[in-house]
Amino acid sequence: MVGIAMPAPDRHVLERRDNIVAALKAIVPGEGVIDALTEMRPYETDALTAYRQMPLVVVLPETVDQVSRILRYCYENDVKVVPRGAGTSLSGGALPLADGVLMSMMKFNRILDVDFPNRAVIAQPGVTNLGITRAVEHEGFYYAPDPSSQIACSIGGNIAENSGGVHCLKYGLTTNNVLGLEMVLITGEVIRLGGKHMEAEGYDLLALMTGSEGLLGVVTEVTVRILQKPETARAALVGFPTSEDGGRCVADIIAAGIIPGGMEMMDGPAIQAAEDYVNAGYPRDAEALLIVELDGPEAEVDFLLARVEEIARANRAGYLRVSTSEEERLVFWAGRKSAFPAVGRISPDYLCMDGTIPRRELPRVLAGMRELSVKHGLRCANVFHAGDGNLHPLILYDANKPGELEAAEAFGADILRLCVAVGGVLTGEHGVGIEKRDLMPEMFSEDDLKQQQRVKCAFDDKHLLNPGKVFPVLHRCADLGMMHVHKGQLAFPDIPRF
Amino acid sequence: MTHSALTPTTAEETRDFLAYAAAEELPVEILGQGSKRALGRPVQTAHVLDLSRLSGVEVYEPAELVLTAKAGTPMAEIEALVAGAGQELSFEPMDFGPLLGEAAGKGTLGGLIGTNLAGPRRIKAGAARDHILGLDAVSGHGEIFRSGGRVVKNVTGYDLPRALTGAYGTLAVSTLITLKVNPRAETSASLALNGLSDAAAVAAMCAAMGSSAEVSAAAHLPEGICQRLGVAGEDRPGPVTLLRLEGFGPSVEYRFANLARRLAEFGPAERIGDAASKALWQAVRDVIPFAGSRNPVWRVSVPPGLRCRTDAALAQPHAGGRLLRLERRAVVAADAGRRGA
Ligand SMILES: Cc1cc2nc3c(=O)[nH]c(=O)nc-3n(C[C@H](O)[C@H](O)[C@H](O)COP(=O)(O)OP(=O)(O)OC[C@H]3O[C@@H](n4cnc5c(N)ncnc54)[C@H](O)[C@@H]3O)c2cc1C
């Protein structure tokens, strides 16, 4: 392992491994407990493959009652738990701990209720993102948030990461499309939040759970909103001589009151890699390529595409093609959607970063990245969700060359610092995990992080759920509740009046 | 009786006061303009923290779709500012003034977030919680903290801004708030179906919401309600079911025709143009038919399909002998669409 250190394993827990395995086997019979090294191998990493760690033991519960009993056992015996969905996290969120139980939720793979009149689906957390759309598309519905990993990633993982996708600009992130949850707390208590209705009573815990990266509870059931599929979708493929032109075009489209279904940008190196890989007909001489997809009623799509064309021309578009068939639209997307494997072909390894910036800063950040690329001696290709300023720089490196992974990580950290410096954030959709954990102080003060940790303590006072993720330092919960002022020692002994 | 009002002009003053109140264990009422003070039980505290002077828009960047303002900024100021750039808060926050016997047009940004306001567009655009991006706040321990950011897409740390939205000021005092704003629709129209029974209206609204017409608001006004909206020219005595379409001109026309066809079985579709439609929905949003009512007004949120049953249940007198008086069958809205971007 490199770079990011995980908490040292608790020797007392390691010594009790046999007992722990036996206890889990008593809760989950049959093949639901995996303790043989070779069989645990597939769980040693997620999609942040530079980090690997064998878990203490893997457990695959099948019922809520089993989840509850496992968590209660772990709580009572001070054993850490790492929840896991499909293991596609790019931030190391599902990285196991040597002294922790890895709890895979992938046996929770059933759709429980498809409710068209209420436009809702209730699914178990191990159902894939695409599985939800598959269950409703025969009636013309779909689930809107569409991470590129949607064939594989689980809806439970989507909740934990508050995942986004190409369509989030118009249709919102996971958090805007989740209506309810059932989850199990580390104490084994089962709670329900929200439902098929909109107005939840009391605090919006659903908002806290969404994006909590497996640190607050284990999701065992999810209710999501489904939408009627748009009548049609068409896309424009636009090439620009500079990224400034592309960036201005994006701003002008939004200023014209148009919120496209998707608006994606690629820079020169990404265009070349994609074109080499799938031959989508991208203009190789463009410095920036924009895919603007309009979806909705036909009349609207035609009308808006005409406006987008005008705006693109006004911003020096050197290349402009509008899809005239569904096949052509899909070809436009083919290059963008295969950007990761395309980059994977020109480089043995790559790191996928995920910062968000105010869109106006795009030229400055791209220029900054070019300088950083020279500084760290590594290449970088950029794909990004242009509409919402979410960048995905892909840093190319070769793990077999000594020092390259370290250089890639340093390059990535510099990019994220740059994002924060221009008013952006560390992560737009991939989560903090372990990857951005130690950068949290770039964005948050000690007091900012303290508030977040109070939330953690309210749910998991022993820090047993997914420790080592998100927080650079975990304070003891008892220390966080204390007031640092005492009666009589304040600036306002009398009633102050401002 | 309240004794003293503290009107900080900075986050630091707010912090100093809350640290003091926490150390002395003094409960504090947190106030913007007090426009929603009549909601819930009256609060009786020794101190009132009045945020109305913590006011002003700090940053408004239409091209980035974001606005940052201090918590005490009047909503009227914010709404006028964004309207000037052809934008709006797409969750269409309701104005509680008329219903609660206060003047219309009051309220601050902090109050909007504290109560998680929404309006008829909730089915499409969500509520305030779907549009908050970040905040600076002071904790009950008297610490200033920041959470979220100023960009639309952000998963860095727990989503405290969203979690604090709708907490009625019971978790922290926000001092600076960043919201996502959206382009305002170019035009709008409403499709009206007249004379439907409640059951038929629910069926029509469900059919409309399940179509690709992108209905941005749906309401059934039972007999006698429309007249009480106070919208000139809209004084139909019978029941009316309203479905709103918004967007670019050609799109609204096209969807209107499609929706009318789809709902043909429910009777002829009447078209209400942009101006009248806007006036109607504002009145529906602000529950004008019950403004000034001395009976309790209930808001009941159910999945759309359950609406009829709930409605019937509410119409029954309370079993325990104590009569639960409701403004029966108020404005029935299709309150379970998606929470939007
Ligand atoms: C090729 C590729 C493309 C991607 N594209 C996108 C994209 O476009 N947009 C995007 O947002 N992300 C993207 N991702 C990242 C990833 O797919 C998402 O973060 C996804 O939501 C993770 O889901 P998962 O089921 O794989 O979760 P895992 O990786 O197994 O776990 C992720 C986190 O969720 C927690 N978790 C999982 N299940 C539960 C549960 N039931 N209860 C509580 N906590 C749980 C884990 O503890 C962990 O912290 C991509 C990843 C890859 C590999």
Tab-separated table of C-alpha atoms in Angstrom, chain A residues 15-187:
chain	number	residue	atom	x	y	z
A	15	GLU	CA	-6.744	-12.830	17.804
A	16	ARG	CA	-10.485	-13.433	18.130
A	17	ARG	CA	-10.957	-14.146	14.425
A	18	ASP	CA	-12.107	-17.755	14.920
A	19	ASN	CA	-14.746	-16.706	17.425
A	20	ILE	CA	-15.976	-13.943	15.176
A	21	VAL	CA	-16.230	-16.259	12.165
A	22	ALA	CA	-18.121	-18.800	14.242
A	23	ALA	CA	-20.515	-16.162	15.524
A	24	LEU	CA	-21.212	-14.943	11.999
A	25	LYS	CA	-21.771	-18.506	10.794
A	26	ALA	CA	-24.356	-18.946	13.501
A	27	ILE	CA	-26.210	-15.917	12.148
A	28	VAL	CA	-25.791	-16.559	8.417
A	29	PRO	CA	-25.888	-20.267	7.626
A	30	GLY	CA	-24.574	-21.991	4.490
A	31	GLU	CA	-22.232	-20.139	2.167
A	32	GLY	CA	-22.991	-16.685	3.511
A	33	VAL	CA	-19.712	-16.456	5.429
A	34	ILE	CA	-16.453	-16.484	3.483
A	35	ASP	CA	-13.275	-16.937	5.486
A	36	ALA	CA	-10.926	-18.767	3.126
A	37	LEU	CA	-8.183	-16.479	1.824
A	38	THR	CA	-8.582	-17.404	-1.841
A	39	GLU	CA	-12.332	-16.850	-1.716
A	40	MET	CA	-11.966	-13.500	0.001
A	41	ARG	CA	-9.620	-12.285	-2.750
A	42	PRO	CA	-12.354	-10.664	-4.926
A	43	TYR	CA	-13.247	-8.423	-2.006
A	44	GLU	CA	-9.784	-7.055	-1.275
A	45	THR	CA	-10.280	-3.884	-3.331
A	46	ASP	CA	-12.898	-1.742	-5.054
A	47	ALA	CA	-12.383	0.380	-8.173
A	48	LEU	CA	-9.568	2.307	-6.470
A	49	THR	CA	-7.397	-0.679	-7.243
A	50	ALA	CA	-4.136	0.814	-6.034
A	51	TYR	CA	-5.302	-0.037	-2.519
A	52	ARG	CA	-5.806	-3.623	-1.442
A	53	GLN	CA	-6.478	-5.186	1.901
A	54	MET	CA	-7.814	-8.588	2.864
A	55	PRO	CA	-10.757	-8.332	5.281
A	56	LEU	CA	-11.003	-10.284	8.523
A	57	VAL	CA	-13.930	-12.183	7.061
A	58	VAL	CA	-16.631	-11.615	4.445
A	59	VAL	CA	-20.307	-12.003	5.233
A	60	LEU	CA	-23.195	-11.937	2.771
A	61	PRO	CA	-26.446	-11.624	4.684
A	62	GLU	CA	-29.753	-12.284	2.950
A	63	THR	CA	-32.301	-10.895	5.374
A	64	VAL	CA	-32.731	-7.686	7.328
A	65	ASP	CA	-32.821	-9.753	10.490
A	66	GLN	CA	-29.388	-11.179	9.683
A	67	VAL	CA	-27.991	-7.693	9.009
A	68	SER	CA	-29.403	-6.543	12.303
A	69	ARG	CA	-27.957	-9.467	14.247
A	70	ILE	CA	-24.538	-9.131	12.602
A	71	LEU	CA	-24.355	-5.444	13.418
A	72	ARG	CA	-25.519	-5.974	16.976
A	73	TYR	CA	-22.912	-8.675	17.427
A	74	CYS	CA	-20.199	-6.411	16.043
A	75	TYR	CA	-21.361	-3.537	18.206
A	76	GLU	CA	-21.343	-5.607	21.356
A	77	ASN	CA	-17.962	-7.097	20.533
A	78	ASP	CA	-16.260	-3.977	19.187
A	79	VAL	CA	-15.705	-5.356	15.713
A	80	LYS	CA	-15.503	-2.973	12.769
A	81	VAL	CA	-17.771	-3.358	9.755
A	82	VAL	CA	-17.251	-2.232	6.164
A	83	PRO	CA	-20.460	-2.284	4.096
A	84	ARG	CA	-20.021	-3.081	0.424
A	85	GLY	CA	-22.222	-2.989	-2.640
A	86	ALA	CA	-20.833	-3.851	-6.041
A	87	GLY	CA	-17.360	-2.565	-5.216
A	88	THR	CA	-17.196	0.077	-7.959
A	89	SER	CA	-16.287	2.944	-5.638
A	90	LEU	CA	-13.541	5.088	-7.133
A	91	SER	CA	-12.604	6.618	-3.786
A	92	GLY	CA	-11.839	3.442	-1.857
A	93	GLY	CA	-15.090	3.622	0.092
A	94	ALA	CA	-15.429	-0.154	0.201
A	95	LEU	CA	-11.761	-0.915	0.968
A	96	PRO	CA	-11.735	-3.648	3.632
A	97	LEU	CA	-9.993	-3.483	7.009
A	98	ALA	CA	-7.723	-6.239	8.261
A	99	ASP	CA	-9.624	-6.279	11.537
A	100	GLY	CA	-13.076	-5.617	10.070
A	101	VAL	CA	-15.978	-7.669	8.806
A	102	LEU	CA	-16.717	-6.943	5.158
A	103	MET	CA	-20.489	-7.024	4.721
A	104	SER	CA	-21.520	-7.464	1.100
A	105	MET	CA	-25.116	-6.477	0.372
A	106	MET	CA	-25.220	-8.115	-3.037
A	107	LYS	CA	-27.591	-10.899	-1.989
A	108	PHE	CA	-30.227	-8.238	-1.434
A	109	ASN	CA	-30.941	-8.289	-5.132
A	110	ARG	CA	-34.721	-8.167	-5.493
A	111	ILE	CA	-37.098	-5.475	-6.661
A	112	LEU	CA	-39.824	-5.471	-4.020
A	113	ASP	CA	-42.471	-3.213	-5.516
A	114	VAL	CA	-43.052	-1.487	-8.828
A	115	ASP	CA	-45.743	1.126	-8.324
A	116	PHE	CA	-46.596	3.013	-11.509
A	117	PRO	CA	-49.529	5.076	-10.166
A	118	ASN	CA	-47.246	6.421	-7.445
A	119	ARG	CA	-44.232	6.509	-9.771
A	120	ALA	CA	-42.045	4.711	-7.260
A	121	VAL	CA	-39.946	1.560	-7.048
A	122	ILE	CA	-38.931	-0.199	-3.857
A	123	ALA	CA	-35.728	-2.179	-4.292
A	124	GLN	CA	-33.241	-4.020	-2.155
A	125	PRO	CA	-29.845	-2.295	-2.014
A	126	GLY	CA	-27.982	-4.869	-4.115
A	127	VAL	CA	-30.158	-4.260	-7.184
A	128	THR	CA	-28.066	-2.552	-9.840
A	129	ASN	CA	-28.816	0.998	-10.866
A	130	LEU	CA	-29.735	-0.188	-14.354
A	131	GLY	CA	-31.819	-3.010	-12.841
A	132	ILE	CA	-34.329	-0.425	-11.651
A	133	THR	CA	-34.759	1.071	-15.093
A	134	ARG	CA	-35.001	-2.446	-16.558
A	135	ALA	CA	-37.887	-3.203	-14.207
A	136	VAL	CA	-39.962	-0.248	-15.358
A	137	GLU	CA	-38.970	0.519	-18.946
A	138	HIS	CA	-41.712	-1.667	-20.454
A	139	GLU	CA	-44.149	0.984	-19.219
A	140	GLY	CA	-42.015	3.830	-20.542
A	141	PHE	CA	-40.435	4.763	-17.214
A	142	TYR	CA	-36.820	5.000	-16.037
A	143	TYR	CA	-34.701	5.879	-13.018
A	144	ALA	CA	-32.939	9.145	-13.859
A	145	PRO	CA	-29.532	9.222	-12.079
A	146	ASP	CA	-27.259	7.272	-14.398
A	147	PRO	CA	-23.654	6.777	-13.281
A	148	SER	CA	-21.486	5.402	-16.084
A	149	SER	CA	-21.071	2.316	-13.923
A	150	GLN	CA	-24.826	1.696	-13.932
A	151	ILE	CA	-24.646	-1.878	-15.252
A	152	ALA	CA	-22.626	-2.865	-12.212
A	153	CYS	CA	-23.078	-0.463	-9.311
A	154	SER	CA	-25.764	-1.101	-6.702
A	155	ILE	CA	-28.541	1.264	-5.696
A	156	GLY	CA	-27.345	0.920	-2.090
A	157	GLY	CA	-23.898	2.091	-3.178
A	158	ASN	CA	-25.542	4.950	-5.093
A	159	ILE	CA	-27.268	6.063	-1.898
A	160	ALA	CA	-24.044	5.808	0.073
A	161	GLU	CA	-22.148	7.894	-2.494
A	162	ASN	CA	-25.004	10.185	-3.628
A	163	SER	CA	-24.008	9.213	-7.138
A	164	GLY	CA	-24.557	11.332	-10.178
A	165	GLY	CA	-24.475	10.816	-13.894
A	166	VAL	CA	-24.819	12.526	-17.212
A	167	HIS	CA	-28.491	13.302	-16.625
A	168	CYS	CA	-28.069	14.930	-13.217
A	169	LEU	CA	-27.882	18.453	-14.569
A	170	LYS	CA	-31.550	18.290	-15.452
A	171	TYR	CA	-32.893	15.513	-13.256
A	172	GLY	CA	-30.882	15.793	-10.059
A	173	LEU	CA	-28.521	13.570	-8.118
A	174	THR	CA	-29.428	10.463	-6.185
A	175	THR	CA	-30.465	12.620	-3.232
A	176	ASN	CA	-33.110	14.369	-5.357
A	177	ASN	CA	-34.577	11.060	-6.513
A	178	VAL	CA	-34.693	8.992	-3.321
A	179	LEU	CA	-37.954	8.963	-1.411
A	180	GLY	CA	-37.353	6.493	1.365
A	181	LEU	CA	-34.943	4.088	3.030
A	182	GLU	CA	-34.853	1.246	5.455
A	183	MET	CA	-31.549	0.979	7.255
A	184	VAL	CA	-29.943	-0.832	10.136
A	185	LEU	CA	-27.930	1.062	12.709
A	186	ILE	CA	-24.725	-0.339	14.180
A	187	THR	CA	-26.705	-1.256	17.290
